[in-house]
Amino acid sequence: MPRSVTVLLPAHDEAEAIASVIAGCLEHTPDLHEVVVVDDGSRDETAKIAVQAGARVLSLAENRGKGAALAYAQPYLRGDVVVLLDADGQDDPSEIPLLVDALTEEVELVIGSRFLGTFEPGAISGLNRVGTQAINGLFNLAFRAKVTDTQAGFRALRRDTFQGLRIHARHYDIETDMLCQIVARGGQVVEVPVVRSPREAGTTDFSRVRDGLRIVKRIALTRLGVR
């Protein structure tokens, strides 16, 4: 039986990229039910453009962070499967079917792994690559796992799984928060190779030091059973 799909895009000041990302989701997502954009207090016309492009928009009055935006969206999603996708154009919506197909009954989370796939030139800096691999190593050591891309934002999971997560992260530690919860309870995680492209427009507010420390703290707290 076909499963309906919600594509969920957290977005902050992504007016330049959001329309093309939504168009790709509408074109390439099998059994698409909706594209939902969480406008995280954008100062530009992200919300207006997203509506014009065909998305349903949930709006936050102020910028709360990626994790807070995803937590806000949890009760409002309608598809059987939730695909998480960054709104900056670095993930390729044509690869959404790869993640949805890999979400079998036994699997709780599918990650689109950039390290199993390809980074196009300019898609990641050397420092970010090294930092992500270090976090991968720490996570795998802590949880005796073999995840190649713990920080990938391109993911698929069932709606009930997503809505059942107790999201504590408010910022870019959200990917780690989700993954830690699922792995800690013995949930099965699979990865599929994807292509990562350079950012289409705009800039990221990710901080290697601040957000890196948040991620490390999230791993430690979950491993120690402290939330």
PDB file of C-alpha atoms in Angstrom:
ATOM      1  CA  MET A   1       0.000   0.000   0.000  1.00  0.00           C
ATOM      2  CA  PRO A   2       1.479   3.405  -0.966  1.00  0.00           C
ATOM      3  CA  ARG A   3       2.534   5.634   1.897  1.00  0.00           C
ATOM      4  CA  SER A   4       1.820   9.356   1.742  1.00  0.00           C
ATOM      5  CA  VAL A   5       4.849  11.597   2.187  1.00  0.00           C
ATOM      6  CA  THR A   6       5.353  14.923   3.928  1.00  0.00           C
ATOM      7  CA  VAL A   7       8.524  16.799   3.017  1.00  0.00           C
ATOM      8  CA  LEU A   8       9.518  19.065   5.896  1.00  0.00           C
ATOM      9  CA  LEU A   9      11.821  22.035   5.302  1.00  0.00           C
ATOM     10  CA  PRO A  10      13.047  24.150   8.230  1.00  0.00           C
ATOM     11  CA  ALA A  11      14.028  27.532   6.795  1.00  0.00           C
ATOM     12  CA  HIS A  12      15.562  30.765   8.016  1.00  0.00           C
ATOM     13  CA  ASP A  13      16.207  33.561   5.510  1.00  0.00           C
ATOM     14  CA  GLU A  14      16.165  31.205   2.511  1.00  0.00           C
ATOM     15  CA  ALA A  15      14.123  33.397   0.117  1.00  0.00           C
ATOM     16  CA  GLU A  16      16.654  32.975  -2.687  1.00  0.00           C
ATOM     17  CA  ALA A  17      16.690  29.164  -2.629  1.00  0.00           C
ATOM     18  CA  ILE A  18      13.350  28.032  -1.234  1.00  0.00           C
ATOM     19  CA  ALA A  19      11.270  28.131  -4.437  1.00  0.00           C
ATOM     20  CA  SER A  20      13.578  25.840  -6.396  1.00  0.00           C
ATOM     21  CA  VAL A  21      13.826  23.397  -3.482  1.00  0.00           C
ATOM     22  CA  ILE A  22      10.040  23.211  -3.177  1.00  0.00           C
ATOM     23  CA  ALA A  23       9.699  22.763  -6.937  1.00  0.00           C
ATOM     24  CA  GLY A  24      12.110  19.833  -6.776  1.00  0.00           C
ATOM     25  CA  CYS A  25      10.147  18.245  -3.935  1.00  0.00           C
ATOM     26  CA  LEU A  26       6.860  18.615  -5.822  1.00  0.00           C
ATOM     27  CA  GLU A  27       8.380  17.075  -8.937  1.00  0.00           C
ATOM     28  CA  HIS A  28      10.299  14.171  -7.462  1.00  0.00           C
ATOM     29  CA  THR A  29       8.491  12.961  -4.321  1.00  0.00           C
ATOM     30  CA  PRO A  30       6.412   9.792  -4.851  1.00  0.00           C
ATOM     31  CA  ASP A  31       2.977   9.796  -3.188  1.00  0.00           C
ATOM     32  CA  LEU A  32       3.562  13.348  -1.990  1.00  0.00           C
ATOM     33  CA  HIS A  33       0.920  14.621   0.415  1.00  0.00           C
ATOM     34  CA  GLU A  34       2.443  17.990   1.260  1.00  0.00           C
ATOM     35  CA  VAL A  35       5.542  20.132   1.421  1.00  0.00           C
ATOM     36  CA  VAL A  36       5.698  21.907   4.771  1.00  0.00           C
ATOM     37  CA  VAL A  37       8.050  24.821   5.400  1.00  0.00           C
ATOM     38  CA  VAL A  38       8.731  25.967   8.951  1.00  0.00           C
ATOM     39  CA  ASP A  39       9.664  29.624   8.602  1.00  0.00           C
ATOM     40  CA  ASP A  40      11.971  30.126  11.564  1.00  0.00           C
ATOM     41  CA  GLY A  41      11.553  33.866  12.103  1.00  0.00           C
ATOM     42  CA  SER A  42      12.933  34.838   8.692  1.00  0.00           C
ATOM     43  CA  ARG A  43      13.619  38.513   8.034  1.00  0.00           C
ATOM     44  CA  ASP A  44      13.159  38.096   4.283  1.00  0.00           C
ATOM     45  CA  GLU A  45      10.235  36.794   2.190  1.00  0.00           C
ATOM     46  CA  THR A  46      10.878  33.094   2.769  1.00  0.00           C
ATOM     47  CA  ALA A  47       7.302  32.433   3.941  1.00  0.00           C
ATOM     48  CA  LYS A  48       5.636  34.366   1.114  1.00  0.00           C
ATOM     49  CA  ILE A  49       7.746  32.708  -1.572  1.00  0.00           C
ATOM     50  CA  ALA A  50       7.208  29.261  -0.046  1.00  0.00           C
ATOM     51  CA  VAL A  51       3.426  29.676  -0.197  1.00  0.00           C
ATOM     52  CA  GLN A  52       3.622  30.884  -3.796  1.00  0.00           C
ATOM     53  CA  ALA A  53       5.762  27.844  -4.661  1.00  0.00           C
ATOM     54  CA  GLY A  54       3.122  25.441  -3.325  1.00  0.00           C
ATOM     55  CA  ALA A  55       4.143  24.728   0.268  1.00  0.00           C
ATOM     56  CA  ARG A  56       2.154  24.875   3.475  1.00  0.00           C
ATOM     57  CA  VAL A  57       3.922  27.255   5.841  1.00  0.00           C
ATOM     58  CA  LEU A  58       4.179  27.149   9.625  1.00  0.00           C
ATOM     59  CA  SER A  59       5.612  30.400  10.949  1.00  0.00           C
ATOM     60  CA  LEU A  60       7.562  31.246  14.081  1.00  0.00           C
ATOM     61  CA  ALA A  61       7.547  34.915  15.072  1.00  0.00           C
ATOM     62  CA  GLU A  62      11.239  34.871  15.950  1.00  0.00           C
ATOM     63  CA  ASN A  63      14.284  32.810  15.079  1.00  0.00           C
ATOM     64  CA  ARG A  64      14.420  29.922  17.554  1.00  0.00           C
ATOM     65  CA  GLY A  65      16.828  27.556  15.813  1.00  0.00           C
ATOM     66  CA  LYS A  66      16.565  24.504  13.577  1.00  0.00           C
ATOM     67  CA  GLY A  67      15.747  22.067  16.363  1.00  0.00           C
ATOM     68  CA  ALA A  68      13.028  24.308  17.768  1.00  0.00           C
ATOM     69  CA  ALA A  69      11.529  24.704  14.291  1.00  0.00           C
ATOM     70  CA  LEU A  70      11.315  20.941  13.785  1.00  0.00           C
ATOM     71  CA  ALA A  71       9.854  20.435  17.258  1.00  0.00           C
ATOM     72  CA  TYR A  72       7.206  23.055  16.492  1.00  0.00           C
ATOM     73  CA  ALA A  73       6.184  21.182  13.340  1.00  0.00           C
ATOM     74  CA  GLN A  74       5.734  17.776  14.998  1.00  0.00           C
ATOM     75  CA  PRO A  75       1.950  17.916  15.650  1.00  0.00           C
ATOM     76  CA  TYR A  76       1.035  19.408  12.272  1.00  0.00           C
ATOM     77  CA  LEU A  77       2.301  16.830   9.778  1.00  0.00           C
ATOM     78  CA  ARG A  78      -0.097  14.628   7.803  1.00  0.00           C
ATOM     79  CA  GLY A  79       1.937  12.222   5.677  1.00  0.00           C
ATOM     80  CA  ASP A  80       2.710   8.646   6.714  1.00  0.00           C
ATOM     81  CA  VAL A  81       6.404   9.287   6.038  1.00  0.00           C
ATOM     82  CA  VAL A  82       8.317  12.452   6.912  1.00  0.00           C
ATOM     83  CA  VAL A  83      11.300  13.451   4.786  1.00  0.00           C
ATOM     84  CA  LEU A  84      13.549  16.119   6.292  1.00  0.00           C
ATOM     85  CA  LEU A  85      15.389  18.283   3.812  1.00  0.00           C
ATOM     86  CA  ASP A  86      17.484  21.422   4.161  1.00  0.00           C
ATOM     87  CA  ALA A  87      16.019  24.481   2.450  1.00  0.00           C
ATOM     88  CA  ASP A  88      19.314  25.850   1.137  1.00  0.00           C
ATOM     89  CA  GLY A  89      19.473  23.738  -2.023  1.00  0.00           C
ATOM     90  CA  GLN A  90      22.405  21.571  -0.955  1.00  0.00           C
ATOM     91  CA  ASP A  91      20.291  18.399  -0.870  1.00  0.00           C
ATOM     92  CA  ASP A  92      18.856  17.058  -4.137  1.00  0.00           C
ATOM     93  CA  PRO A  93      15.083  16.449  -3.983  1.00  0.00           C
ATOM     94  CA  SER A  94      15.367  13.962  -6.850  1.00  0.00           C
ATOM     95  CA  GLU A  95      17.004  11.604  -4.326  1.00  0.00           C
ATOM     96  CA  ILE A  96      13.987  11.623  -1.995  1.00  0.00           C
ATOM     97  CA  PRO A  97      12.705   8.305  -3.460  1.00  0.00           C
ATOM     98  CA  LEU A  98      15.982   6.622  -2.417  1.00  0.00           C
ATOM     99  CA  LEU A  99      15.325   7.459   1.214  1.00  0.00           C
ATOM    100  CA  VAL A 100      11.621   6.623   1.137  1.00  0.00           C
ATOM    101  CA  ASP A 101      12.266   3.231  -0.489  1.00  0.00           C
ATOM    102  CA  ALA A 102      14.874   2.390   2.168  1.00  0.00           C
ATOM    103  CA  LEU A 103      12.393   3.055   4.986  1.00  0.00           C
ATOM    104  CA  THR A 104      11.179  -0.509   5.392  1.00  0.00           C
ATOM    105  CA  GLU A 105       9.069  -1.797   8.266  1.00  0.00           C
ATOM    106  CA  GLU A 106      12.151  -2.749  10.296  1.00  0.00           C
ATOM    107  CA  VAL A 107      13.932   0.590   9.827  1.00  0.00           C
ATOM    108  CA  GLU A 108      13.287   3.616  12.052  1.00  0.00           C
ATOM    109  CA  LEU A 109      15.538   6.169  10.371  1.00  0.00           C
ATOM    110  CA  VAL A 110      17.087   6.555   6.929  1.00  0.00           C
ATOM    111  CA  ILE A 111      19.985   8.982   6.550  1.00  0.00           C
ATOM    112  CA  GLY A 112      21.148  10.386   3.234  1.00  0.00           C
ATOM    113  CA  SER A 113      24.888   9.987   3.762  1.00  0.00           C
ATOM    114  CA  ARG A 114      27.139  12.479   2.029  1.00  0.00           C
ATOM    115  CA  PHE A 115      30.181  10.431   2.966  1.00  0.00           C
ATOM    116  CA  LEU A 116      28.821   7.318   1.267  1.00  0.00           C
ATOM    117  CA  GLY A 117      27.900   9.504  -1.702  1.00  0.00           C
ATOM    118  CA  THR A 118      29.585  12.552  -3.190  1.00  0.00           C
ATOM    119  CA  PHE A 119      30.495  16.062  -2.159  1.00  0.00           C
ATOM    120  CA  GLU A 120      30.502  18.334  -5.177  1.00  0.00           C
ATOM    121  CA  PRO A 121      33.308  20.942  -5.262  1.00  0.00           C
ATOM    122  CA  GLY A 122      32.586  23.661  -2.714  1.00  0.00           C
ATOM    123  CA  ALA A 123      29.912  21.665  -0.890  1.00  0.00           C
ATOM    124  CA  ILE A 124      31.922  21.329   2.334  1.00  0.00           C
ATOM    125  CA  SER A 125      35.008  23.004   3.729  1.00  0.00           C
ATOM    126  CA  GLY A 126      38.002  21.015   4.870  1.00  0.00           C
ATOM    127  CA  LEU A 127      37.424  22.031   8.486  1.00  0.00           C
ATOM    128  CA  ASN A 128      33.771  21.029   8.404  1.00  0.00           C
ATOM    129  CA  ARG A 129      34.656  17.671   6.848  1.00  0.00           C
ATOM    130  CA  VAL A 130      37.205  16.942   9.569  1.00  0.00           C
ATOM    131  CA  GLY A 131      34.844  18.150  12.293  1.00  0.00           C
ATOM    132  CA  THR A 132      31.969  16.011  11.048  1.00  0.00           C
ATOM    133  CA  GLN A 133      34.166  12.934  10.826  1.00  0.00           C
ATOM    134  CA  ALA A 134      35.376  13.545  14.385  1.00  0.00           C
ATOM    135  CA  ILE A 135      31.771  13.745  15.605  1.00  0.00           C
ATOM    136  CA  ASN A 136      30.962  10.582  13.655  1.00  0.00           C
ATOM    137  CA  GLY A 137      33.799   8.821  15.447  1.00  0.00           C
ATOM    138  CA  LEU A 138      32.699  10.043  18.863  1.00  0.00           C
ATOM    139  CA  PHE A 139      29.088   9.021  18.266  1.00  0.00           C
ATOM    140  CA  ASN A 140      30.039   5.583  16.972  1.00  0.00           C
ATOM    141  CA  LEU A 141      32.363   5.021  19.921  1.00  0.00           C
ATOM    142  CA  ALA A 142      29.707   6.107  22.416  1.00  0.00           C
ATOM    143  CA  PHE A 143      26.912   3.990  20.936  1.00  0.00           C
ATOM    144  CA  ARG A 144      28.904   1.181  19.291  1.00  0.00           C
ATOM    145  CA  ALA A 145      27.402   2.180  15.963  1.00  0.00           C
ATOM    146  CA  LYS A 146      28.661   2.484  12.386  1.00  0.00           C
ATOM    147  CA  VAL A 147      27.028   5.657  11.100  1.00  0.00           C
ATOM    148  CA  THR A 148      29.001   7.453   8.391  1.00  0.00           C
ATOM    149  CA  ASP A 149      27.131  10.785   8.477  1.00  0.00           C
ATOM    150  CA  THR A 150      25.623  11.660  11.846  1.00  0.00           C
ATOM    151  CA  GLN A 151      25.131  15.313  10.891  1.00  0.00           C
ATOM    152  CA  ALA A 152      23.229  14.880   7.623  1.00  0.00           C
ATOM    153  CA  GLY A 153      19.946  16.787   7.576  1.00  0.00           C
ATOM    154  CA  PHE A 154      18.527  14.737   4.683  1.00  0.00           C
ATOM    155  CA  ARG A 155      16.502  12.005   6.426  1.00  0.00           C
ATOM    156  CA  ALA A 156      13.332   9.928   6.294  1.00  0.00           C
ATOM    157  CA  LEU A 157      11.306   8.363   9.079  1.00  0.00           C
ATOM    158  CA  ARG A 158       7.729   7.432   9.764  1.00  0.00           C
ATOM    159  CA  ARG A 159       5.465  10.180  11.055  1.00  0.00           C
ATOM    160  CA  ASP A 160       4.736   8.324  14.294  1.00  0.00           C
ATOM    161  CA  THR A 161       8.475   7.946  14.896  1.00  0.00           C
ATOM    162  CA  PHE A 162       9.089  11.638  14.271  1.00  0.00           C
ATOM    163  CA  GLN A 163       6.180  12.741  16.423  1.00  0.00           C
ATOM    164  CA  GLY A 164       7.290  10.387  19.190  1.00  0.00           C
ATOM    165  CA  LEU A 165      10.704  12.016  19.508  1.00  0.00           C
ATOM    166  CA  ARG A 166      11.221  14.213  22.559  1.00  0.00           C
ATOM    167  CA  ILE A 167      13.234  16.897  20.847  1.00  0.00           C
ATOM    168  CA  HIS A 168      15.485  18.669  23.336  1.00  0.00           C
ATOM    169  CA  ALA A 169      17.880  20.261  20.839  1.00  0.00           C
ATOM    170  CA  ARG A 170      17.069  23.786  19.754  1.00  0.00           C
ATOM    171  CA  HIS A 171      19.839  24.386  17.267  1.00  0.00           C
ATOM    172  CA  TYR A 172      22.081  22.385  14.939  1.00  0.00           C
ATOM    173  CA  ASP A 173      22.409  19.585  17.457  1.00  0.00           C
ATOM    174  CA  ILE A 174      18.968  18.410  16.300  1.00  0.00           C
ATOM    175  CA  GLU A 175      20.368  15.731  13.974  1.00  0.00           C
ATOM    176  CA  THR A 176      22.396  14.313  16.846  1.00  0.00           C
ATOM    177  CA  ASP A 177      19.436  14.497  19.226  1.00  0.00           C
ATOM    178  CA  MET A 178      17.218  12.505  16.860  1.00  0.00           C
ATOM    179  CA  LEU A 179      19.890   9.934  16.093  1.00  0.00           C
ATOM    180  CA  CYS A 180      20.893   9.453  19.728  1.00  0.00           C
ATOM    181  CA  GLN A 181      17.309   8.806  20.802  1.00  0.00           C
ATOM    182  CA  ILE A 182      16.687   6.241  18.088  1.00  0.00           C
ATOM    183  CA  VAL A 183      19.989   4.389  18.472  1.00  0.00           C
ATOM    184  CA  ALA A 184      19.838   4.436  22.286  1.00  0.00           C
ATOM    185  CA  ARG A 185      16.566   2.509  22.229  1.00  0.00           C
ATOM    186  CA  GLY A 186      17.877  -0.009  19.705  1.00  0.00           C
ATOM    187  CA  GLY A 187      16.197   1.400  16.602  1.00  0.00           C
ATOM    188  CA  GLN A 188      17.596   0.397  13.228  1.00  0.00           C
ATOM    189  CA  VAL A 189      19.276   3.119  11.178  1.00  0.00           C
ATOM    190  CA  VAL A 190      20.278   2.698   7.542  1.00  0.00           C
ATOM    191  CA  GLU A 191      22.136   5.041   5.218  1.00  0.00           C
ATOM    192  CA  VAL A 192      21.910   5.621   1.491  1.00  0.00           C
ATOM    193  CA  PRO A 193      24.479   7.533  -0.582  1.00  0.00           C
ATOM    194  CA  VAL A 194      23.473  11.023  -1.724  1.00  0.00           C
ATOM    195  CA  VAL A 195      25.085  13.957  -3.505  1.00  0.00           C
ATOM    196  CA  ARG A 196      25.801  17.168  -1.609  1.00  0.00           C
ATOM    197  CA  SER A 197      25.918  20.369  -3.649  1.00  0.00           C
ATOM    198  CA  PRO A 198      27.268  23.829  -2.788  1.00  0.00           C
ATOM    199  CA  ARG A 199      24.802  26.204  -1.163  1.00  0.00           C
ATOM    200  CA  GLU A 200      22.643  27.935  -3.790  1.00  0.00           C
ATOM    201  CA  ALA A 201      22.416  31.281  -2.007  1.00  0.00           C
ATOM    202  CA  GLY A 202      22.643  32.926   1.383  1.00  0.00           C
ATOM    203  CA  THR A 203      24.866  31.952   4.286  1.00  0.00           C
ATOM    204  CA  THR A 204      24.699  29.572   7.219  1.00  0.00           C
ATOM    205  CA  ASP A 205      24.782  30.629  10.859  1.00  0.00           C
ATOM    206  CA  PHE A 206      26.306  27.300  11.928  1.00  0.00           C
ATOM    207  CA  SER A 207      29.177  27.872  14.363  1.00  0.00           C
ATOM    208  CA  ARG A 208      31.894  25.228  14.409  1.00  0.00           C
ATOM    209  CA  VAL A 209      32.745  25.925  18.045  1.00  0.00           C
ATOM    210  CA  ARG A 210      29.360  26.746  19.581  1.00  0.00           C
ATOM    211  CA  ASP A 211      27.322  24.164  17.687  1.00  0.00           C
ATOM    212  CA  GLY A 212      30.118  21.616  17.776  1.00  0.00           C
ATOM    213  CA  LEU A 213      30.132  21.789  21.570  1.00  0.00           C
ATOM    214  CA  ARG A 214      26.353  21.436  21.639  1.00  0.00           C
ATOM    215  CA  ILE A 215      26.607  18.290  19.541  1.00  0.00           C
ATOM    216  CA  VAL A 216      29.292  16.758  21.758  1.00  0.00           C
ATOM    217  CA  LYS A 217      27.223  17.615  24.843  1.00  0.00           C
ATOM    218  CA  ARG A 218      24.148  15.994  23.292  1.00  0.00           C
ATOM    219  CA  ILE A 219      26.043  12.747  22.670  1.00  0.00           C
ATOM    220  CA  ALA A 220      27.430  12.712  26.212  1.00  0.00           C
ATOM    221  CA  LEU A 221      24.112  13.467  27.912  1.00  0.00           C
ATOM    222  CA  THR A 222      22.241  10.801  25.969  1.00  0.00           C
ATOM    223  CA  ARG A 223      24.936   8.204  26.553  1.00  0.00           C
ATOM    224  CA  LEU A 224      24.882   8.941  30.280  1.00  0.00           C
ATOM    225  CA  GLY A 225      21.095   8.820  30.370  1.00  0.00           C
ATOM    226  CA  VAL A 226      20.784  12.509  31.268  1.00  0.00           C
ATOM    227  CA  ARG A 227      18.428  14.639  29.172  1.00  0.00           C
TER     228      ARG A 227
END
